[in-house]
Amino acid sequence: MKLPAFFIAHGSPLLALEDNEYTRFLARLSEDLEVPRGIVVFSAHWDSPEQLLTVDEQHETQHDFYGFPEEIYSLTYPAPGDPALSRRISELFKDHNLPHQPVLGRGLDHGIWVILQKMFPEANIPVVALSVDSLRSPHEQYQIGQMLAPLREEGILLIGSGGLVHNLRLLSEKDQPEAWAQEFDAWIAKRLETWDLPELFAFEKKAPHVREAVPSYAREHFVPLFYAMGAADEGRQAGLMIQAYQYGTLSLNCWMLD
Protein backbone atom coordinates (compact mmCIF):
# COMPACT_ATOMS: atom_id res chain seq x y z
CA MET A 1 0.00 0.00 0.00
CA LYS A 2 1.10 3.56 -0.62
CA LEU A 3 0.30 6.03 2.13
CA PRO A 4 0.02 9.80 1.69
CA ALA A 5 2.32 12.22 3.47
CA PHE A 6 0.93 14.89 5.79
CA PHE A 7 1.76 18.25 7.21
CA ILE A 8 0.00 18.46 10.58
CA ALA A 9 -0.03 21.46 12.91
CA HIS A 10 0.59 20.37 16.49
CA GLY A 11 -0.57 23.62 18.10
CA SER A 12 -0.29 23.99 21.86
CA PRO A 13 0.58 21.05 24.14
CA LEU A 14 -2.89 21.59 25.63
CA LEU A 15 -4.32 19.84 22.57
CA ALA A 16 -3.36 16.63 24.35
CA LEU A 17 -6.06 17.37 26.95
CA GLU A 18 -8.66 19.01 24.72
CA ASP A 19 -11.73 17.74 22.93
CA ASN A 20 -12.45 20.15 20.09
CA GLU A 21 -12.99 20.29 16.36
CA TYR A 22 -9.31 19.81 15.61
CA THR A 23 -8.62 16.95 18.01
CA ARG A 24 -11.72 15.12 16.81
CA PHE A 25 -10.49 15.58 13.25
CA LEU A 26 -7.15 13.99 14.12
CA ALA A 27 -8.94 10.99 15.62
CA ARG A 28 -11.02 10.59 12.45
CA LEU A 29 -7.99 11.01 10.22
CA SER A 30 -6.42 7.78 11.40
CA GLU A 31 -9.70 5.93 10.92
CA ASP A 32 -9.64 6.76 7.22
CA LEU A 33 -6.08 5.49 6.69
CA GLU A 34 -4.69 2.03 6.21
CA VAL A 35 -2.89 1.10 9.41
CA PRO A 36 0.73 2.08 8.79
CA ARG A 37 3.59 -0.29 9.44
CA GLY A 38 5.50 2.59 10.97
CA ILE A 39 5.39 6.37 11.36
CA VAL A 40 8.20 8.79 10.52
CA VAL A 41 7.86 12.34 11.85
CA PHE A 42 9.92 15.42 11.02
CA SER A 43 9.42 17.49 14.17
CA ALA A 44 9.69 21.26 14.55
CA HIS A 45 10.90 20.66 18.09
CA TRP A 46 14.07 18.95 16.94
CA ASP A 47 16.05 21.60 15.08
CA SER A 48 19.61 20.63 14.22
CA PRO A 49 22.18 21.59 11.55
CA GLU A 50 22.91 17.88 11.14
CA GLN A 51 20.24 15.40 10.13
CA LEU A 52 19.40 13.28 13.17
CA LEU A 53 17.13 10.26 13.62
CA THR A 54 16.07 8.13 16.54
CA VAL A 55 17.15 4.50 16.72
CA ASP A 56 15.42 3.44 19.94
CA GLU A 57 13.53 0.22 20.45
CA GLN A 58 11.21 1.98 22.93
CA HIS A 59 10.52 5.70 23.32
CA GLU A 60 10.23 7.81 26.43
CA THR A 61 7.77 10.76 26.44
CA GLN A 62 9.28 14.25 26.53
CA HIS A 63 7.38 16.93 28.43
CA ASP A 64 9.36 19.67 26.74
CA PHE A 65 7.25 22.62 27.95
CA TYR A 66 6.45 24.39 31.20
CA GLY A 67 3.65 26.32 32.85
CA PHE A 68 0.82 23.96 31.92
CA PRO A 69 -1.67 22.08 34.14
CA GLU A 70 -0.15 19.27 36.17
CA GLU A 71 -2.39 16.75 34.42
CA ILE A 72 -0.50 17.08 31.16
CA TYR A 73 2.79 16.03 32.74
CA SER A 74 1.33 12.67 33.64
CA LEU A 75 0.45 11.87 30.03
CA THR A 76 2.70 9.40 28.26
CA TYR A 77 2.88 8.03 24.76
CA PRO A 78 4.94 4.82 25.06
CA ALA A 79 5.27 4.07 21.36
CA PRO A 80 7.92 1.58 20.26
CA GLY A 81 10.72 2.53 17.97
CA ASP A 82 11.83 0.51 14.97
CA PRO A 83 15.61 0.09 14.60
CA ALA A 84 15.12 -1.70 11.26
CA LEU A 85 13.15 1.27 9.92
CA SER A 86 15.84 3.60 11.26
CA ARG A 87 18.44 1.60 9.33
CA ARG A 88 16.29 1.81 6.19
CA ILE A 89 16.13 5.60 6.55
CA SER A 90 19.89 5.70 7.05
CA GLU A 91 20.36 3.72 3.84
CA LEU A 92 18.22 6.18 1.90
CA PHE A 93 20.19 9.10 3.31
CA LYS A 94 23.47 7.36 2.41
CA ASP A 95 22.22 6.76 -1.14
CA HIS A 96 21.88 10.55 -1.47
CA ASN A 97 25.10 11.43 0.38
CA LEU A 98 23.26 13.15 3.23
CA PRO A 99 25.34 13.24 6.43
CA HIS A 100 23.27 12.06 9.36
CA GLN A 101 23.62 10.68 12.87
CA PRO A 102 21.63 8.14 14.91
CA VAL A 103 20.42 9.29 18.33
CA LEU A 104 19.58 6.94 21.17
CA GLY A 105 17.39 7.85 24.15
CA ARG A 106 15.98 11.17 22.99
CA GLY A 107 12.29 10.29 23.43
CA LEU A 108 9.35 11.77 21.55
CA ASP A 109 8.84 15.53 21.88
CA HIS A 110 5.39 17.07 22.13
CA GLY A 111 5.39 17.99 18.44
CA ILE A 112 5.18 14.25 17.83
CA TRP A 113 3.27 12.67 20.67
CA VAL A 114 0.51 15.27 21.00
CA ILE A 115 -0.76 14.56 17.48
CA LEU A 116 -0.07 10.82 17.55
CA GLN A 117 -1.88 10.50 20.88
CA LYS A 118 -5.01 11.69 19.07
CA MET A 119 -4.46 9.74 15.87
CA PHE A 120 -3.21 6.43 17.27
CA PRO A 121 -4.06 6.45 21.00
CA GLU A 122 -2.97 2.86 21.59
CA ALA A 123 0.66 3.86 20.90
CA ASN A 124 1.31 0.50 19.27
CA ILE A 125 2.72 1.66 15.92
CA PRO A 126 6.52 2.10 15.74
CA VAL A 127 7.73 5.69 15.44
CA VAL A 128 10.99 7.12 14.15
CA ALA A 129 11.62 10.81 14.84
CA LEU A 130 13.66 12.98 12.48
CA SER A 131 15.14 16.42 13.04
CA VAL A 132 14.68 19.43 10.79
CA ASP A 133 17.19 22.14 9.97
CA SER A 134 15.46 25.51 9.93
CA LEU A 135 18.52 27.16 8.38
CA ARG A 136 18.63 24.97 5.28
CA SER A 137 17.05 26.37 2.16
CA PRO A 138 13.48 25.26 1.42
CA HIS A 139 14.80 23.43 -1.64
CA GLU A 140 17.23 21.41 0.49
CA GLN A 141 14.49 20.58 3.00
CA TYR A 142 12.27 19.45 0.14
CA GLN A 143 15.07 17.26 -1.24
CA ILE A 144 15.48 15.49 2.10
CA GLY A 145 11.79 14.68 2.03
CA GLN A 146 12.22 13.31 -1.50
CA MET A 147 14.88 10.91 -0.24
CA LEU A 148 12.30 9.22 1.97
CA ALA A 149 9.51 9.01 -0.62
CA PRO A 150 10.10 5.25 -1.18
CA LEU A 151 8.97 4.61 2.39
CA ARG A 152 5.42 5.52 1.40
CA GLU A 153 5.36 2.42 -0.82
CA GLU A 154 6.48 0.35 2.17
CA GLY A 155 3.54 1.13 4.46
CA ILE A 156 5.23 4.01 6.27
CA LEU A 157 3.33 7.18 7.17
CA LEU A 158 5.41 10.35 6.78
CA ILE A 159 4.42 13.45 8.75
CA GLY A 160 5.83 16.95 9.00
CA SER A 161 4.73 18.34 12.38
CA GLY A 162 4.86 22.10 12.93
CA GLY A 163 2.67 25.15 12.41
CA LEU A 164 2.23 27.46 9.44
CA VAL A 165 1.28 30.43 11.62
CA HIS A 166 3.11 30.00 14.90
CA ASN A 167 4.06 33.15 16.77
CA LEU A 168 3.66 32.73 20.51
CA ARG A 169 4.24 36.44 21.09
CA LEU A 170 1.10 37.35 19.16
CA LEU A 171 -1.39 34.99 20.77
CA SER A 172 -4.59 36.54 22.10
CA GLU A 173 -7.84 35.58 23.79
CA LYS A 174 -9.94 36.44 20.74
CA ASP A 175 -12.53 33.94 19.58
CA GLN A 176 -12.05 34.91 15.94
CA PRO A 177 -8.77 34.55 14.06
CA GLU A 178 -6.79 37.63 13.14
CA ALA A 179 -7.19 38.68 9.50
CA TRP A 180 -3.44 38.69 8.89
CA ALA A 181 -3.13 35.06 10.00
CA GLN A 182 -5.93 34.04 7.66
CA GLU A 183 -4.37 35.96 4.79
CA PHE A 184 -1.04 34.23 5.29
CA ASP A 185 -2.65 30.78 5.43
CA ALA A 186 -4.70 31.59 2.30
CA TRP A 187 -1.55 32.63 0.41
CA ILE A 188 0.17 29.37 1.34
CA ALA A 189 -2.95 27.36 0.50
CA LYS A 190 -3.27 28.79 -3.00
CA ARG A 191 0.31 27.88 -3.81
CA LEU A 192 0.13 24.48 -2.20
CA GLU A 193 -2.93 23.60 -4.25
CA THR A 194 -1.00 24.40 -7.45
CA TRP A 195 2.28 23.01 -6.08
CA ASP A 196 3.97 26.30 -6.92
CA LEU A 197 7.45 25.55 -5.63
CA PRO A 198 9.16 28.79 -6.79
CA GLU A 199 6.61 30.87 -4.87
CA LEU A 200 6.61 28.63 -1.82
CA PHE A 201 10.39 28.47 -1.66
CA ALA A 202 10.43 32.27 -1.72
CA PHE A 203 7.72 32.59 0.95
CA GLU A 204 9.90 34.76 3.20
CA LYS A 205 10.02 37.43 0.50
CA LYS A 206 6.58 37.03 -1.06
CA ALA A 207 4.00 35.87 1.49
CA PRO A 208 1.87 38.55 3.18
CA HIS A 209 2.46 39.09 6.92
CA VAL A 210 5.33 36.59 6.87
CA ARG A 211 7.21 38.29 9.71
CA GLU A 212 4.19 37.90 11.97
CA ALA A 213 3.34 34.37 10.81
CA VAL A 214 6.86 32.94 10.65
CA PRO A 215 9.09 34.97 12.98
CA SER A 216 12.80 34.29 12.81
CA TYR A 217 12.78 32.64 16.23
CA ALA A 218 10.10 30.13 15.16
CA ARG A 219 11.02 29.32 11.56
CA GLU A 220 11.44 25.66 12.54
CA HIS A 221 7.67 25.36 12.84
CA PHE A 222 7.09 26.23 9.20
CA VAL A 223 9.80 24.15 7.53
CA PRO A 224 8.37 20.66 8.24
CA LEU A 225 5.97 21.54 5.41
CA PHE A 226 8.81 21.31 2.88
CA TYR A 227 10.06 17.99 4.20
CA ALA A 228 6.55 16.53 3.92
CA MET A 229 6.03 18.01 0.46
CA GLY A 230 9.25 16.47 -0.78
CA ALA A 231 7.97 13.03 0.16
CA ALA A 232 5.00 13.65 -2.16
CA ASP A 233 6.95 15.11 -5.08
CA GLU A 234 5.92 12.38 -7.50
CA GLY A 235 2.18 13.11 -7.31
CA ARG A 236 2.27 16.78 -6.31
CA GLN A 237 -1.30 16.85 -5.03
CA ALA A 238 -2.17 18.85 -1.92
CA GLY A 239 -5.50 18.95 -0.13
CA LEU A 240 -6.46 21.03 2.89
CA MET A 241 -8.33 18.75 5.27
CA ILE A 242 -9.06 21.22 8.08
CA GLN A 243 -8.34 24.84 8.95
CA ALA A 244 -8.93 26.11 12.46
CA TYR A 245 -7.37 28.65 14.83
CA GLN A 246 -6.75 29.02 18.53
CA TYR A 247 -5.75 32.10 20.51
CA GLY A 248 -6.48 34.37 17.57
CA THR A 249 -3.42 33.46 15.54
CA LEU A 250 -2.32 29.87 16.20
CA SER A 251 -3.08 28.06 12.95
CA LEU A 252 -4.32 24.47 13.20
CA ASN A 253 -4.39 22.82 9.81
CA CYS A 254 -3.69 19.54 8.14
CA TRP A 255 -2.55 19.10 4.55
CA MET A 256 -2.64 15.74 2.80
CA LEU A 257 0.17 15.46 0.26
CA ASP A 258 0.00 12.71 -2.33
XYZ file of C-alpha atoms in Angstrom:
258
model
C 0.000 0.000 0.000
C 1.102 3.556 -0.622
C 0.298 6.032 2.134
C 0.019 9.796 1.694
C 2.321 12.217 3.470
C 0.934 14.888 5.786
C 1.755 18.251 7.214
C -0.003 18.461 10.578
C -0.028 21.458 12.908
C 0.593 20.374 16.487
C -0.574 23.623 18.104
C -0.286 23.994 21.861
C 0.579 21.053 24.144
C -2.886 21.588 25.626
C -4.323 19.844 22.572
C -3.362 16.632 24.354
C -6.060 17.372 26.947
C -8.662 19.006 24.723
C -11.725 17.738 22.930
C -12.447 20.154 20.095
C -12.993 20.285 16.355
C -9.313 19.811 15.614
C -8.620 16.948 18.014
C -11.725 15.120 16.809
C -10.494 15.583 13.246
C -7.149 13.985 14.125
C -8.941 10.992 15.618
C -11.025 10.589 12.447
C -7.987 11.010 10.219
C -6.424 7.778 11.396
C -9.696 5.929 10.921
C -9.637 6.764 7.216
C -6.080 5.487 6.692
C -4.688 2.031 6.206
C -2.891 1.103 9.412
C 0.726 2.082 8.795
C 3.587 -0.291 9.437
C 5.504 2.590 10.966
C 5.390 6.367 11.360
C 8.199 8.790 10.517
C 7.857 12.340 11.850
C 9.918 15.425 11.020
C 9.420 17.494 14.172
C 9.687 21.260 14.546
C 10.896 20.656 18.095
C 14.074 18.948 16.937
C 16.045 21.598 15.082
C 19.609 20.632 14.216
C 22.182 21.592 11.553
C 22.906 17.879 11.143
C 20.236 15.403 10.127
C 19.397 13.279 13.175
C 17.134 10.259 13.615
C 16.073 8.132 16.544
C 17.152 4.500 16.719
C 15.424 3.442 19.945
C 13.528 0.220 20.451
C 11.213 1.983 22.932
C 10.520 5.701 23.321
C 10.225 7.814 26.433
C 7.774 10.761 26.440
C 9.283 14.247 26.531
C 7.382 16.932 28.432
C 9.364 19.674 26.738
C 7.246 22.619 27.946
C 6.451 24.394 31.196
C 3.647 26.318 32.852
C 0.823 23.956 31.920
C -1.668 22.085 34.138
C -0.149 19.265 36.170
C -2.394 16.755 34.419
C -0.497 17.083 31.159
C 2.789 16.030 32.739
C 1.333 12.666 33.642
C 0.451 11.865 30.027
C 2.697 9.403 28.261
C 2.881 8.030 24.759
C 4.939 4.823 25.058
C 5.275 4.072 21.363
C 7.920 1.583 20.263
C 10.715 2.532 17.965
C 11.834 0.511 14.967
C 15.610 0.089 14.596
C 15.115 -1.700 11.264
C 13.149 1.268 9.918
C 15.841 3.599 11.260
C 18.439 1.596 9.331
C 16.289 1.808 6.193
C 16.126 5.598 6.546
C 19.887 5.697 7.052
C 20.362 3.718 3.844
C 18.219 6.183 1.904
C 20.194 9.100 3.313
C 23.468 7.364 2.412
C 22.220 6.765 -1.135
C 21.881 10.549 -1.470
C 25.096 11.427 0.379
C 23.260 13.146 3.230
C 25.340 13.236 6.434
C 23.274 12.057 9.362
C 23.617 10.685 12.869
C 21.635 8.142 14.908
C 20.421 9.292 18.330
C 19.578 6.936 21.172
C 17.390 7.845 24.150
C 15.977 11.174 22.988
C 12.294 10.293 23.429
C 9.349 11.774 21.546
C 8.845 15.534 21.881
C 5.386 17.069 22.128
C 5.393 17.987 18.441
C 5.183 14.253 17.829
C 3.267 12.667 20.669
C 0.507 15.271 20.997
C -0.764 14.562 17.479
C -0.068 10.818 17.553
C -1.878 10.498 20.880
C -5.014 11.689 19.073
C -4.463 9.743 15.870
C -3.211 6.430 17.274
C -4.057 6.445 20.996
C -2.969 2.863 21.589
C 0.664 3.864 20.899
C 1.306 0.503 19.270
C 2.724 1.660 15.917
C 6.515 2.100 15.737
C 7.735 5.685 15.444
C 10.994 7.119 14.149
C 11.621 10.814 14.836
C 13.664 12.981 12.479
C 15.144 16.416 13.035
C 14.678 19.430 10.790
C 17.186 22.142 9.970
C 15.456 25.509 9.930
C 18.520 27.158 8.379
C 18.626 24.975 5.283
C 17.046 26.373 2.162
C 13.477 25.255 1.424
C 14.799 23.433 -1.640
C 17.231 21.414 0.494
C 14.489 20.583 3.000
C 12.273 19.448 0.138
C 15.075 17.259 -1.236
C 15.483 15.487 2.103
C 11.789 14.675 2.030
C 12.220 13.312 -1.501
C 14.881 10.913 -0.240
C 12.296 9.219 1.975
C 9.509 9.009 -0.620
C 10.103 5.251 -1.183
C 8.973 4.606 2.388
C 5.425 5.519 1.404
C 5.365 2.422 -0.823
C 6.480 0.348 2.167
C 3.542 1.132 4.456
C 5.231 4.013 6.268
C 3.326 7.177 7.174
C 5.412 10.349 6.783
C 4.422 13.450 8.745
C 5.828 16.954 9.002
C 4.734 18.339 12.381
C 4.857 22.096 12.934
C 2.675 25.147 12.411
C 2.226 27.457 9.440
C 1.281 30.434 11.620
C 3.112 29.997 14.903
C 4.061 33.146 16.774
C 3.655 32.730 20.512
C 4.244 36.443 21.085
C 1.097 37.351 19.158
C -1.390 34.987 20.766
C -4.588 36.543 22.103
C -7.843 35.583 23.790
C -9.940 36.444 20.744
C -12.531 33.940 19.584
C -12.054 34.908 15.941
C -8.765 34.554 14.062
C -6.787 37.635 13.141
C -7.185 38.679 9.503
C -3.439 38.686 8.886
C -3.125 35.058 10.001
C -5.929 34.035 7.661
C -4.366 35.963 4.785
C -1.036 34.228 5.286
C -2.654 30.779 5.426
C -4.697 31.591 2.303
C -1.548 32.631 0.409
C 0.171 29.373 1.338
C -2.954 27.357 0.500
C -3.271 28.788 -2.996
C 0.313 27.879 -3.810
C 0.126 24.475 -2.203
C -2.934 23.596 -4.250
C -1.005 24.403 -7.453
C 2.285 23.014 -6.084
C 3.973 26.301 -6.921
C 7.446 25.553 -5.625
C 9.162 28.788 -6.785
C 6.615 30.869 -4.871
C 6.607 28.634 -1.817
C 10.395 28.466 -1.664
C 10.427 32.272 -1.719
C 7.716 32.594 0.952
C 9.895 34.762 3.199
C 10.016 37.432 0.496
C 6.583 37.029 -1.058
C 4.002 35.868 1.485
C 1.875 38.547 3.181
C 2.463 39.086 6.920
C 5.326 36.591 6.868
C 7.208 38.294 9.707
C 4.191 37.895 11.970
C 3.340 34.369 10.809
C 6.863 32.935 10.648
C 9.089 34.975 12.977
C 12.803 34.290 12.806
C 12.779 32.641 16.226
C 10.100 30.128 15.163
C 11.018 29.316 11.560
C 11.444 25.664 12.542
C 7.668 25.359 12.844
C 7.092 26.230 9.195
C 9.800 24.149 7.535
C 8.367 20.659 8.237
C 5.969 21.543 5.413
C 8.808 21.314 2.879
C 10.064 17.991 4.201
C 6.554 16.530 3.919
C 6.032 18.014 0.462
C 9.248 16.465 -0.776
C 7.972 13.027 0.162
C 4.998 13.646 -2.164
C 6.948 15.115 -5.084
C 5.920 12.379 -7.500
C 2.182 13.112 -7.308
C 2.275 16.784 -6.314
C -1.296 16.847 -5.028
C -2.171 18.847 -1.920
C -5.504 18.947 -0.128
C -6.463 21.026 2.887
C -8.335 18.755 5.271
C -9.063 21.216 8.085
C -8.345 24.838 8.954
C -8.929 26.112 12.457
C -7.367 28.647 14.829
C -6.751 29.019 18.529
C -5.749 32.097 20.512
C -6.482 34.372 17.569
C -3.415 33.463 15.541
C -2.322 29.874 16.197
C -3.081 28.064 12.951
C -4.323 24.472 13.202
C -4.394 22.822 9.815
C -3.686 19.536 8.138
C -2.555 19.097 4.549
C -2.640 15.743 2.800
C 0.167 15.457 0.259
C -0.003 12.711 -2.334
